[in-house]
Amino acid sequence: MAQDITVIGTGYVGLVSAVGLSDFGNRVTGVDIDAEKIERLSRGEPVIYELGLEDYLQRNLESGRLTFSTDIRGSISRSDIVFIAVGTPESGDGSADMSFIHHAIEDISHGMNGFTVVVTKSTVPVGTNRWIAEELRKRAPEGKFAVVSNPEFLREGKAVQDFFHPDRLVIGYDTERPEGARARKLMEDVYRALYLIETPIVWCNLETAELIKYASNAFLATKITFINQMANLAEACGADIHAIAKTMGMDGRISPKFLHPGPGYGGSCFPKDTKAIVSTGEEFGVEMSVIREVIRANDAQKVRVAEKIENSLGELRGKTIAVLGLAFKAETDDIRESPAIRIVEHLLDGGAHVRTHDPEAMDNFKSLFGDRLSYHNDPFEAIEGSDCLVILTEWNEFRNLDLTKAKSLMAGNWIVDARNTLDREQAKELGFSYAGIGR
Ligand code: UGA
């Protein structure tokens, strides 16, 4: 049976979830305090860049199952299920900032009407869902609500695909209480469409669901950091990290995914979640030394790439450097914790002129760096007159970059390819000095 759902927060997780849940046949209202955003979404404008989202958004608006509103409490009062998908940014001490969650609980406890399932999609520290239940218990009668933890595993740029074809669905609930069992039934209805395509559904308690999310992100961050360090070693001893990663990946226990070396992981999740799990460890008196070291090594990787550019050119002062790729990864305009920030900062500090191009992320980069560097809509315009060409994001359009043209436009002959995207043999044949990662 289709359910009436409110999704609080229309950021990338909330919006993709609202659109996806309505596509599953549920009646969904996406709510937010940002009136302008709500208005644009109601008109079918996706507000974020996410592959496929626009079509799904418009289709579900047209069907009448999906609406957007600023009337948060009104919408909650008409819903059986309320998803919390607000941000939990990093606070000063590395722990997760819970203020948006507090507001959401406030709204839920005032709006709630009849039995309501409160589902946390936001990434929240272990124990948060128990705490949400306690907070609600202070204001609502026992038995009138249930709390569920349903962490998301959406990758930016592939969020729509990940929502409709997840590797697994994790649903944590209070296995000890009757409301928990009632919530489980409702969640089965919400996700019936995924159940029908045989998506594995993991039913567990609240703490397990919360920790699954952190453990997964921290493990992936560790895997990337591991291969980055291995790449640095391969580089030093004359081995080829591509052959190493590929062969390691042939071992089914390892898998070839997330073994691509680069300038370090970035984005809104791995940096924040790794720090949060270290701080959770501290809270429980458990040393998370592996993850602590991953955070340090990932920072060092960004600096290493910056130094590689500097060492290639001898010195940075007065040199012109073309940086292609500013987003933390391809298929997104997101620059949060992007390695490009740290690396470009280093180049500018050293007195270099930096010319940049990114297919999507230039506006965001500009709001951070302003006129300290130049921005070009065409990669070759950025390359013109440069002493060194640097690739920091693995956009497809860089893989096929016309190197002959690049060479003819450049003043120097250095390429630092921090994503190993270019054909290094061809680069060498054309007379470039090529430096990749781990080769
Ligand atoms: C990540 C997880 O992959 C999602 O499952 C999770 O839901 C999400 O965080 C979240 O917690 O919300 P995302 O941050 O969008 O998704 O990006 P990823 O595709 O995982 O990439 C993260 C970073 O690792 C990027 O900077 C990327 O360039 C880097 N990376 C990834 C590598 O350097 N090498 C690799 O082999 C893979």
Short mmCIF file of C-alpha atoms and ligand atoms in Angstrom, two decimals:
data_model
loop_
_atom_site.label_atom_id
_atom_site.label_comp_id
_atom_site.label_asym_id
_atom_site.label_seq_id
_atom_site.Cartn_x
_atom_site.Cartn_y
_atom_site.Cartn_z
CA MET A 1 0.00 0.00 0.00
CA ALA A 2 1.28 3.46 -0.92
CA GLN A 3 2.14 5.66 2.07
CA ASP A 4 1.85 9.40 2.81
CA ILE A 5 5.35 10.67 3.34
CA THR A 6 7.02 13.96 4.29
CA VAL A 7 10.71 14.36 3.51
CA ILE A 8 12.30 17.12 5.61
CA GLY A 9 15.15 18.79 3.71
CA THR A 10 15.50 19.11 -0.05
CA GLY A 11 19.28 18.90 -0.27
CA TYR A 12 20.71 16.24 -2.52
CA VAL A 13 19.76 13.30 -0.28
CA GLY A 14 16.30 14.67 0.57
CA LEU A 15 15.46 15.64 -2.98
CA VAL A 16 16.59 12.39 -4.57
CA SER A 17 14.75 10.44 -1.85
CA ALA A 18 11.54 12.47 -2.27
CA VAL A 19 11.59 11.97 -6.03
CA GLY A 20 12.45 8.27 -5.72
CA LEU A 21 9.89 7.49 -3.01
CA SER A 22 7.13 9.11 -5.06
CA ASP A 23 8.25 7.16 -8.12
CA PHE A 24 7.70 4.02 -6.02
CA GLY A 25 4.03 5.08 -5.82
CA ASN A 26 4.00 6.84 -2.44
CA ARG A 27 2.45 10.30 -1.96
CA VAL A 28 5.38 12.50 -1.01
CA THR A 29 5.80 16.10 0.10
CA GLY A 30 9.34 17.50 0.14
CA VAL A 31 9.57 20.31 2.70
CA ASP A 32 12.21 22.93 3.33
CA ILE A 33 12.52 26.34 5.00
CA ASP A 34 14.00 27.78 1.78
CA ALA A 35 10.95 29.22 -0.02
CA GLU A 36 12.81 30.04 -3.22
CA LYS A 37 14.05 26.46 -3.53
CA ILE A 38 10.55 25.07 -2.91
CA GLU A 39 9.17 27.33 -5.61
CA ARG A 40 11.79 26.24 -8.13
CA LEU A 41 11.30 22.55 -7.31
CA SER A 42 7.53 22.93 -7.67
CA ARG A 43 8.16 24.27 -11.18
CA GLY A 44 10.22 21.15 -11.97
CA GLU A 45 13.67 22.79 -11.70
CA PRO A 46 15.97 20.26 -9.98
CA VAL A 47 18.17 22.98 -8.25
CA ILE A 48 21.15 20.59 -8.08
CA TYR A 49 23.07 18.93 -10.90
CA GLU A 50 22.31 15.20 -10.69
CA LEU A 51 22.13 12.90 -13.68
CA GLY A 52 18.54 11.89 -14.56
CA LEU A 53 16.96 13.83 -11.70
CA GLU A 54 15.13 16.40 -13.81
CA ASP A 55 13.13 13.78 -15.73
CA TYR A 56 12.12 11.91 -12.59
CA LEU A 57 11.24 15.16 -10.82
CA GLN A 58 8.98 16.37 -13.62
CA ARG A 59 7.37 12.99 -14.15
CA ASN A 60 6.40 12.66 -10.48
CA LEU A 61 5.22 16.27 -10.21
CA GLU A 62 2.96 15.65 -13.19
CA SER A 63 1.60 12.44 -11.66
CA GLY A 64 0.46 14.51 -8.65
CA ARG A 65 2.20 12.14 -6.20
CA LEU A 66 5.01 14.59 -5.51
CA THR A 67 4.62 18.11 -4.11
CA PHE A 68 6.89 20.61 -2.38
CA SER A 69 5.98 22.92 0.46
CA THR A 70 7.35 25.23 3.15
CA ASP A 71 4.51 24.24 5.49
CA ILE A 72 6.63 21.69 7.35
CA ARG A 73 4.33 21.00 10.31
CA GLY A 74 1.19 20.93 8.13
CA SER A 75 2.73 18.35 5.87
CA ILE A 76 3.92 16.25 8.84
CA SER A 77 0.38 16.23 10.27
CA ARG A 78 -0.88 14.58 7.06
CA SER A 79 1.89 11.95 6.90
CA ASP A 80 2.29 8.44 8.27
CA ILE A 81 6.01 8.55 7.68
CA VAL A 82 8.47 11.43 8.05
CA PHE A 83 11.96 11.15 6.60
CA ILE A 84 14.63 13.38 8.11
CA ALA A 85 17.13 14.30 5.39
CA VAL A 86 18.70 17.46 6.76
CA GLY A 87 22.44 18.15 6.78
CA THR A 88 24.76 17.11 9.60
CA PRO A 89 27.80 19.23 8.76
CA GLU A 90 31.09 18.92 10.60
CA SER A 91 31.29 21.08 13.70
CA GLY A 92 34.45 22.69 15.04
CA ASP A 93 35.68 19.59 16.91
CA GLY A 94 35.09 17.11 14.05
CA SER A 95 31.86 15.73 15.46
CA ALA A 96 28.59 16.05 13.52
CA ASP A 97 26.64 19.29 13.97
CA MET A 98 23.14 18.23 15.00
CA SER A 99 21.32 21.57 14.98
CA PHE A 100 19.25 20.83 11.85
CA ILE A 101 18.22 17.49 13.36
CA HIS A 102 17.07 19.35 16.50
CA HIS A 103 14.87 21.63 14.38
CA ALA A 104 13.42 18.63 12.54
CA ILE A 105 12.49 16.92 15.85
CA GLU A 106 10.88 20.12 17.03
CA ASP A 107 8.76 20.24 13.87
CA ILE A 108 7.88 16.55 14.04
CA SER A 109 6.79 16.67 17.67
CA HIS A 110 4.52 19.67 16.95
CA GLY A 111 3.18 18.39 13.63
CA MET A 112 2.76 14.69 14.39
CA ASN A 113 -0.83 13.47 14.22
CA GLY A 114 -1.65 9.77 14.65
CA PHE A 115 0.94 6.96 14.54
CA THR A 116 4.03 8.35 12.82
CA VAL A 117 7.22 6.63 11.74
CA VAL A 118 10.22 8.95 11.94
CA VAL A 119 12.92 7.77 9.55
CA THR A 120 16.44 9.16 9.74
CA LYS A 121 18.18 9.33 6.36
CA SER A 122 20.76 11.87 7.43
CA THR A 123 24.11 10.41 8.48
CA VAL A 124 23.98 10.68 12.26
CA PRO A 125 26.34 9.51 15.00
CA VAL A 126 25.65 6.21 16.72
CA GLY A 127 22.98 6.63 19.38
CA THR A 128 21.18 9.49 17.65
CA ASN A 129 18.07 7.51 16.75
CA ARG A 130 17.65 6.32 20.36
CA TRP A 131 18.03 9.92 21.44
CA ILE A 132 15.44 11.08 18.86
CA ALA A 133 13.03 8.51 20.29
CA GLU A 134 13.64 9.86 23.83
CA GLU A 135 13.07 13.43 22.69
CA LEU A 136 9.81 12.46 21.00
CA ARG A 137 8.74 10.46 24.03
CA LYS A 138 8.90 13.66 26.11
CA ARG A 139 6.30 15.26 23.86
CA ALA A 140 4.20 12.49 22.34
CA PRO A 141 2.36 9.62 23.97
CA GLU A 142 4.09 6.24 24.08
CA GLY A 143 3.07 3.98 21.22
CA LYS A 144 2.24 6.91 18.91
CA PHE A 145 5.51 6.87 17.01
CA ALA A 146 8.46 4.72 16.03
CA VAL A 147 11.98 5.69 15.03
CA VAL A 148 13.74 4.04 12.08
CA SER A 149 17.32 4.43 10.83
CA ASN A 150 17.54 4.17 7.04
CA PRO A 151 20.99 5.44 6.03
CA GLU A 152 21.58 6.43 2.42
CA PHE A 153 24.33 5.14 0.15
CA LEU A 154 23.89 7.63 -2.68
CA ARG A 155 26.96 8.73 -4.59
CA GLU A 156 26.85 12.26 -5.92
CA GLY A 157 26.47 12.16 -9.70
CA LYS A 158 25.00 8.66 -9.50
CA ALA A 159 22.43 9.32 -6.79
CA VAL A 160 19.39 8.57 -8.94
CA GLN A 161 20.86 5.29 -10.17
CA ASP A 162 21.91 4.37 -6.61
CA PHE A 163 18.43 5.14 -5.28
CA PHE A 164 16.65 2.89 -7.78
CA HIS A 165 19.26 0.11 -7.84
CA PRO A 166 20.90 -0.01 -4.41
CA ASP A 167 23.30 -2.84 -3.51
CA ARG A 168 21.32 -3.17 -0.27
CA LEU A 169 18.75 -1.38 1.81
CA VAL A 170 19.50 -0.92 5.51
CA ILE A 171 16.58 -0.49 7.88
CA GLY A 172 17.25 -0.25 11.59
CA TYR A 173 14.32 -0.21 14.02
CA ASP A 174 13.54 -0.77 17.65
CA THR A 175 13.41 -4.54 17.56
CA GLU A 176 12.33 -4.67 21.24
CA ARG A 177 9.10 -2.70 20.96
CA PRO A 178 5.73 -3.36 19.30
CA GLU A 179 5.89 0.06 17.56
CA GLY A 180 9.11 -1.18 15.99
CA ALA A 181 7.32 -4.12 14.38
CA ARG A 182 4.55 -1.76 13.18
CA ALA A 183 7.16 0.55 11.65
CA ARG A 184 8.81 -2.39 9.91
CA LYS A 185 5.53 -3.23 8.17
CA LEU A 186 5.12 0.35 6.95
CA MET A 187 8.73 0.44 5.70
CA GLU A 188 8.09 -2.76 3.75
CA ASP A 189 5.28 -0.89 1.97
CA VAL A 190 7.40 2.19 1.29
CA TYR A 191 10.12 0.14 -0.38
CA ARG A 192 7.92 -2.54 -1.98
CA ALA A 193 9.28 -1.59 -5.41
CA LEU A 194 12.83 -2.46 -4.31
CA TYR A 195 11.71 -5.64 -2.61
CA LEU A 196 10.15 -6.74 -5.90
CA ILE A 197 13.47 -6.40 -7.73
CA GLU A 198 15.07 -8.53 -5.02
CA THR A 199 17.17 -5.83 -3.38
CA PRO A 200 18.73 -7.33 -0.24
CA ILE A 201 17.09 -5.69 2.78
CA VAL A 202 19.05 -5.68 6.03
CA TRP A 203 16.74 -5.43 9.06
CA CYS A 204 18.68 -4.66 12.22
CA ASN A 205 18.62 -2.58 15.37
CA LEU A 206 19.10 1.19 15.32
CA GLU A 207 22.74 1.25 16.40
CA THR A 208 23.74 -1.36 13.84
CA ALA A 209 22.14 0.62 11.01
CA GLU A 210 23.86 3.82 12.13
CA LEU A 211 27.25 2.14 12.33
CA ILE A 212 26.86 0.30 8.99
CA LYS A 213 26.81 3.67 7.26
CA TYR A 214 29.95 5.00 8.99
CA ALA A 215 31.77 1.70 8.67
CA SER A 216 31.05 1.59 4.93
CA ASN A 217 32.25 5.12 4.24
CA ALA A 218 35.28 4.78 6.50
CA PHE A 219 36.23 1.51 4.83
CA LEU A 220 36.01 3.03 1.34
CA ALA A 221 38.07 6.01 2.48
CA THR A 222 40.63 3.55 3.87
CA LYS A 223 40.70 1.57 0.62
CA ILE A 224 41.40 4.73 -1.39
CA THR A 225 44.08 5.85 1.04
CA PHE A 226 45.67 2.43 0.96
CA ILE A 227 45.94 2.45 -2.83
CA ASN A 228 47.23 6.03 -2.79
CA GLN A 229 50.07 5.08 -0.46
CA MET A 230 50.76 1.95 -2.49
CA ALA A 231 50.89 4.16 -5.60
CA ASN A 232 53.43 6.42 -3.93
CA LEU A 233 55.54 3.37 -3.16
CA ALA A 234 55.14 1.97 -6.70
CA GLU A 235 56.30 5.30 -8.05
CA ALA A 236 59.36 5.28 -5.82
CA CYS A 237 60.42 1.73 -6.67
CA GLY A 238 59.53 1.61 -10.37
CA ALA A 239 56.35 -0.48 -10.26
CA ASP A 240 53.05 0.27 -12.03
CA ILE A 241 50.09 0.83 -9.69
CA HIS A 242 47.58 0.11 -12.46
CA ALA A 243 48.78 -3.43 -12.90
CA ILE A 244 48.97 -3.81 -9.11
CA ALA A 245 45.44 -2.52 -8.45
CA LYS A 246 43.99 -4.52 -11.33
CA THR A 247 45.59 -7.72 -10.12
CA MET A 248 44.65 -7.12 -6.50
CA GLY A 249 41.08 -6.60 -7.72
CA MET A 250 41.04 -10.05 -9.33
CA ASP A 251 40.95 -11.43 -5.82
CA GLY A 252 37.23 -11.60 -5.11
CA ARG A 253 37.89 -10.75 -1.48
CA ILE A 254 39.41 -7.41 -2.46
CA SER A 255 37.35 -6.31 -5.57
CA PRO A 256 38.69 -3.80 -8.09
CA LYS A 257 36.38 -0.98 -7.03
CA PHE A 258 37.71 2.07 -5.20
CA LEU A 259 41.29 1.14 -5.99
CA HIS A 260 41.95 4.13 -8.26
CA PRO A 261 44.82 6.25 -6.98
CA GLY A 262 44.41 10.00 -7.10
CA PRO A 263 44.96 13.30 -5.29
CA GLY A 264 43.06 12.08 -2.20
CA TYR A 265 39.37 11.68 -1.49
CA GLY A 266 37.13 14.72 -0.97
CA GLY A 267 33.44 15.52 -0.99
CA SER A 268 30.81 16.09 1.62
CA CYS A 269 30.87 12.56 3.06
CA PHE A 270 34.20 10.77 3.48
CA PRO A 271 36.10 13.67 5.11
CA LYS A 272 33.22 14.43 7.47
CA ASP A 273 32.28 10.82 8.29
CA THR A 274 35.83 9.67 8.98
CA LYS A 275 36.27 12.50 11.49
CA ALA A 276 32.87 11.78 13.03
CA ILE A 277 33.69 8.12 13.61
CA VAL A 278 36.97 9.02 15.31
CA SER A 279 35.03 11.30 17.61
CA THR A 280 32.43 8.57 18.25
CA GLY A 281 35.33 6.26 19.15
CA GLU A 282 36.59 8.82 21.65
CA GLU A 283 33.14 9.08 23.17
CA PHE A 284 33.00 5.31 23.73
CA GLY A 285 36.67 5.04 24.72
CA VAL A 286 37.58 2.98 21.64
CA GLU A 287 40.71 3.90 19.69
CA MET A 288 39.98 4.28 15.95
CA SER A 289 43.66 4.51 15.04
CA VAL A 290 43.30 3.17 11.49
CA ILE A 291 40.81 5.85 10.51
CA ARG A 292 42.77 8.52 12.34
CA GLU A 293 45.75 7.64 10.16
CA VAL A 294 43.60 7.56 6.99
CA ILE A 295 42.56 11.16 7.65
CA ARG A 296 46.19 12.22 8.08
CA ALA A 297 47.44 10.29 5.04
CA ASN A 298 44.66 11.65 2.84
CA ASP A 299 45.67 15.19 3.73
CA ALA A 300 49.28 14.34 2.98
CA GLN A 301 48.28 13.00 -0.45
CA LYS A 302 46.87 16.37 -1.49
CA VAL A 303 50.08 18.09 -0.40
CA ARG A 304 52.10 15.44 -2.23
CA VAL A 305 50.37 16.25 -5.53
CA ALA A 306 50.97 19.97 -4.99
CA GLU A 307 54.65 19.27 -4.31
CA LYS A 308 54.87 17.05 -7.38
CA ILE A 309 53.82 20.02 -9.51
CA GLU A 310 56.31 22.25 -7.74
CA ASN A 311 59.16 19.78 -8.11
CA SER A 312 58.40 19.29 -11.80
CA LEU A 313 58.71 22.99 -12.49
CA GLY A 314 61.67 23.60 -10.19
CA GLU A 315 59.86 26.55 -8.63
CA LEU A 316 56.35 27.96 -8.72
CA ARG A 317 57.06 31.69 -8.72
CA GLY A 318 56.12 33.26 -12.05
CA LYS A 319 55.05 29.93 -13.59
CA THR A 320 51.69 29.51 -15.33
CA ILE A 321 49.77 26.38 -14.43
CA ALA A 322 46.61 25.09 -16.12
CA VAL A 323 44.43 23.12 -13.72
CA LEU A 324 41.74 20.99 -15.36
CA GLY A 325 39.17 19.66 -12.91
CA LEU A 326 38.09 21.43 -9.73
CA ALA A 327 35.17 19.25 -8.55
CA PHE A 328 36.02 16.60 -5.92
CA LYS A 329 35.11 13.96 -8.52
CA ALA A 330 33.55 13.80 -12.00
CA GLU A 331 29.84 14.32 -12.74
CA THR A 332 29.31 16.87 -9.99
CA ASP A 333 29.71 20.62 -9.44
CA ASP A 334 30.56 19.98 -5.78
CA ILE A 335 33.92 21.29 -4.56
CA ARG A 336 33.50 20.56 -0.86
CA GLU A 337 36.84 19.24 0.48
CA SER A 338 37.97 18.91 -3.12
CA PRO A 339 41.71 18.19 -3.39
CA ALA A 340 41.77 21.05 -5.94
CA ILE A 341 41.24 23.58 -3.14
CA ARG A 342 44.32 22.55 -1.20
CA ILE A 343 46.45 22.11 -4.32
CA VAL A 344 45.49 25.40 -5.99
CA GLU A 345 46.04 27.19 -2.68
CA HIS A 346 49.59 25.78 -2.59
CA LEU A 347 50.28 26.88 -6.19
CA LEU A 348 49.01 30.41 -5.53
CA ASP A 349 50.99 30.67 -2.28
CA GLY A 350 54.11 29.75 -4.23
CA GLY A 351 53.52 32.63 -6.64
CA ALA A 352 52.19 30.72 -9.68
CA HIS A 353 49.51 32.01 -12.07
CA VAL A 354 46.68 29.52 -12.12
CA ARG A 355 44.29 29.11 -15.07
CA THR A 356 41.40 26.73 -14.50
CA HIS A 357 38.68 24.84 -16.29
CA ASP A 358 35.95 22.52 -15.03
CA PRO A 359 32.78 21.53 -16.91
CA GLU A 360 30.52 22.15 -13.88
CA ALA A 361 32.36 23.41 -10.82
CA MET A 362 33.83 26.77 -11.86
CA ASP A 363 31.12 28.94 -10.29
CA ASN A 364 31.57 27.23 -6.95
CA PHE A 365 35.35 27.54 -7.17
CA LYS A 366 35.01 31.20 -8.07
CA SER A 367 32.99 31.89 -4.96
CA LEU A 368 35.94 30.57 -2.95
CA PHE A 369 38.94 31.94 -4.88
CA GLY A 370 37.44 35.01 -6.63
CA ASP A 371 39.88 36.72 -8.98
CA ARG A 372 43.01 35.15 -7.52
CA LEU A 373 43.00 32.88 -10.58
CA SER A 374 41.36 32.77 -14.02
CA TYR A 375 38.41 30.62 -15.14
CA HIS A 376 37.95 29.38 -18.72
CA ASN A 377 34.96 27.76 -20.36
CA ASP A 378 37.19 25.92 -22.78
CA PRO A 379 40.01 23.63 -21.57
CA PHE A 380 42.37 24.79 -24.34
CA GLU A 381 41.85 28.41 -23.35
CA ALA A 382 43.01 27.45 -19.84
CA ILE A 383 45.98 25.54 -21.25
CA GLU A 384 47.19 28.44 -23.41
CA GLY A 385 50.61 29.73 -22.37
CA SER A 386 50.95 27.32 -19.44
CA ASP A 387 54.19 25.72 -18.25
CA CYS A 388 52.39 22.76 -16.75
CA LEU A 389 49.07 21.04 -17.37
CA VAL A 390 47.52 19.49 -14.25
CA ILE A 391 44.53 17.12 -14.20
CA LEU A 392 42.75 16.88 -10.84
CA THR A 393 39.30 15.46 -11.71
CA GLU A 394 38.59 12.44 -13.90
CA TRP A 395 36.02 14.08 -16.21
CA ASN A 396 35.51 12.03 -19.38
CA GLU A 397 36.25 15.00 -21.59
CA PHE A 398 39.81 15.09 -20.23
CA ARG A 399 40.44 11.45 -21.14
CA ASN A 400 40.25 12.32 -24.82
CA LEU A 401 42.01 15.65 -24.58
CA ASP A 402 43.77 16.52 -27.85
CA LEU A 403 47.35 16.48 -26.57
CA THR A 404 48.82 17.66 -29.90
CA LYS A 405 46.70 20.78 -29.67
CA ALA A 406 47.55 21.18 -25.97
CA LYS A 407 51.28 20.95 -26.74
CA SER A 408 51.07 23.59 -29.46
CA LEU A 409 49.35 26.02 -27.06
CA MET A 410 51.59 25.51 -24.02
CA ALA A 411 54.74 27.43 -23.15
CA GLY A 412 56.22 24.47 -21.24
CA ASN A 413 56.02 20.70 -21.55
CA TRP A 414 54.97 19.33 -18.15
CA ILE A 415 51.88 17.25 -17.44
CA VAL A 416 50.95 16.24 -13.89
CA ASP A 417 48.05 13.82 -14.26
CA ALA A 418 46.76 13.23 -10.73
CA ARG A 419 44.02 10.85 -11.97
CA ASN A 420 46.03 8.88 -14.53
CA THR A 421 43.46 9.81 -17.17
CA LEU A 422 45.71 10.62 -20.13
CA ASP A 423 47.57 8.29 -22.47
CA ARG A 424 51.07 8.63 -21.01
CA GLU A 425 52.78 6.91 -23.96
CA GLN A 426 51.25 9.36 -26.38
CA ALA A 427 52.14 12.24 -24.06
CA LYS A 428 55.78 11.14 -24.03
CA GLU A 429 55.85 10.69 -27.81
CA LEU A 430 54.63 14.25 -28.19
CA GLY A 431 57.55 15.45 -26.08
CA PHE A 432 55.78 16.00 -22.79
CA SER A 433 57.39 15.26 -19.45
CA TYR A 434 54.60 13.22 -17.89
CA ALA A 435 54.05 12.53 -14.20
CA GLY A 436 51.10 10.37 -13.18
CA ILE A 437 50.32 8.78 -9.82
CA GLY A 438 52.08 5.54 -9.02
CA ARG A 439 53.52 4.80 -12.46
C1 UGA B 1 30.17 8.49 -0.88
C2 UGA B 1 29.83 6.99 -0.93
O1 UGA B 1 30.41 6.40 -2.08
C3 UGA B 1 28.32 6.78 -0.96
O2 UGA B 1 28.02 5.41 -0.90
C4 UGA B 1 27.72 7.48 0.27
O3 UGA B 1 26.32 7.36 0.31
C5 UGA B 1 28.06 8.96 0.22
O4 UGA B 1 29.50 9.08 0.23
C6 UGA B 1 27.47 9.61 1.42
O5 UGA B 1 27.85 9.27 2.56
O6 UGA B 1 26.54 10.39 1.28
P1 UGA B 1 30.40 10.45 -2.69
O7 UGA B 1 30.96 11.29 -1.60
O8 UGA B 1 29.36 11.02 -3.56
O9 UGA B 1 29.76 9.10 -2.09
O10 UGA B 1 31.61 10.09 -3.62
P2 UGA B 1 32.46 8.79 -4.05
O11 UGA B 1 32.12 8.45 -5.43
O12 UGA B 1 32.38 7.74 -3.04
O13 UGA B 1 33.93 9.43 -4.06
C7 UGA B 1 34.50 10.01 -2.89
C8 UGA B 1 35.90 10.50 -3.14
O14 UGA B 1 36.80 9.41 -3.32
C9 UGA B 1 36.06 11.35 -4.40
O15 UGA B 1 36.93 12.43 -4.12
C10 UGA B 1 36.67 10.41 -5.40
O16 UGA B 1 37.42 11.06 -6.40
C11 UGA B 1 37.57 9.57 -4.50
N1 UGA B 1 37.90 8.25 -5.05
C12 UGA B 1 36.95 7.30 -5.23
C13 UGA B 1 39.22 7.94 -5.37
O17 UGA B 1 40.14 8.80 -5.21
N2 UGA B 1 39.52 6.70 -5.84
C14 UGA B 1 38.59 5.74 -6.01
O18 UGA B 1 38.95 4.63 -6.44
C15 UGA B 1 37.27 6.05 -5.71
#
